[in-house]
Amino acid sequence: MHLSFEEESKRYSYHQNSNQDQGYVDFLNRLVSPLTKFLPKEFTSLDYGCGPAPTVSRLLKEKGGDVHDYDPLFFPHKNLLNEKYDVVTSTEVVEHFKNPSVSWDELTSLIKPSGVLAVMTQFLPEDVDYQAWWYKNDPTHVVFYNDKTFAFLANRFGLEIVFKDQKSVVIFRKK
């Protein structure tokens, strides 16, 4: 059973993320640092699911990007979902997709040909004791990903994996 939008919104309001919090910035740089080698000199970007403090946006603006923020709760600018971008980022969002097929279709439709999609989510380890795995305990986390899932998504949506760490970051390029 999924939480209602109102219940999720209440839970998200407890997050104390701030672009002034160096720990939070360092956490998001786990995505931004490897992404920098895939950034064009000039680029448009969308931070999909940016939350109340669009910190990835600030970091990408520092890299020269024309960055836009979308979040269904905090920045519900649906008109941004009608555009295409050189770079789309989504940090700690895809685990919340209640209908992953529809949501991934929307997410990947935002990427220009040869553009990149950078995703951060806690990967489900192959050898994990699922009942003891801490990440699944958040009631807003309803779908989880591993190497096979990312390979499936790449194939399904015409992407190639150009970077993946062992824990939480994957970067796709649109073919």
PDB file of C-alpha atoms in Angstrom, residues 35 38-40 43-44 84-88 108 110-118 157-160 162 171-175:
ATOM      1  CA  LEU A  35      28.736  13.963 -14.098  1.00  0.00           C
ATOM      2  CA  PHE A  38      29.902  14.352 -19.430  1.00  0.00           C
ATOM      3  CA  LEU A  39      28.784  17.997 -19.401  1.00  0.00           C
ATOM      4  CA  PRO A  40      28.897  19.975 -22.655  1.00  0.00           C
ATOM      5  CA  PHE A  43      24.091  23.007 -21.496  1.00  0.00           C
ATOM      6  CA  THR A  44      20.495  23.111 -20.402  1.00  0.00           C
ATOM      7  CA  LYS A  84      14.176  18.557 -23.722  1.00  0.00           C
ATOM      8  CA  TYR A  85      17.477  19.006 -21.907  1.00  0.00           C
ATOM      9  CA  ASP A  86      21.147  18.202 -22.436  1.00  0.00           C
ATOM     10  CA  VAL A  87      21.344  17.030 -18.825  1.00  0.00           C
ATOM     11  CA  VAL A  88      18.657  15.677 -16.501  1.00  0.00           C
ATOM     12  CA  THR A 108      13.789   9.718 -20.227  1.00  0.00           C
ATOM     13  CA  LEU A 110      13.175  14.897 -21.153  1.00  0.00           C
ATOM     14  CA  ILE A 111      16.642  14.052 -22.498  1.00  0.00           C
ATOM     15  CA  LYS A 112      17.862  15.358 -25.850  1.00  0.00           C
ATOM     16  CA  PRO A 113      19.563  12.852 -28.184  1.00  0.00           C
ATOM     17  CA  SER A 114      23.116  12.283 -26.865  1.00  0.00           C
ATOM     18  CA  GLY A 115      22.074  13.977 -23.609  1.00  0.00           C
ATOM     19  CA  VAL A 116      22.708  12.477 -20.202  1.00  0.00           C
ATOM     20  CA  LEU A 117      20.562  11.365 -17.294  1.00  0.00           C
ATOM     21  CA  ALA A 118      22.273  11.212 -13.907  1.00  0.00           C
ATOM     22  CA  PHE A 157      14.598   3.528 -23.094  1.00  0.00           C
ATOM     23  CA  GLY A 158      17.425   3.701 -25.658  1.00  0.00           C
ATOM     24  CA  LEU A 159      20.142   4.594 -23.184  1.00  0.00           C
ATOM     25  CA  GLU A 160      23.680   3.451 -22.553  1.00  0.00           C
ATOM     26  CA  VAL A 162      28.386   5.586 -19.248  1.00  0.00           C
ATOM     27  CA  ILE A 171      24.771   8.045 -15.521  1.00  0.00           C
ATOM     28  CA  PHE A 172      23.072   7.201 -18.794  1.00  0.00           C
ATOM     29  CA  ARG A 173      23.554   8.719 -22.265  1.00  0.00           C
ATOM     30  CA  LYS A 174      20.631   8.768 -24.656  1.00  0.00           C
ATOM     31  CA  LYS A 175      21.476   6.960 -27.900  1.00  0.00           C
TER      32      LYS A 175
END
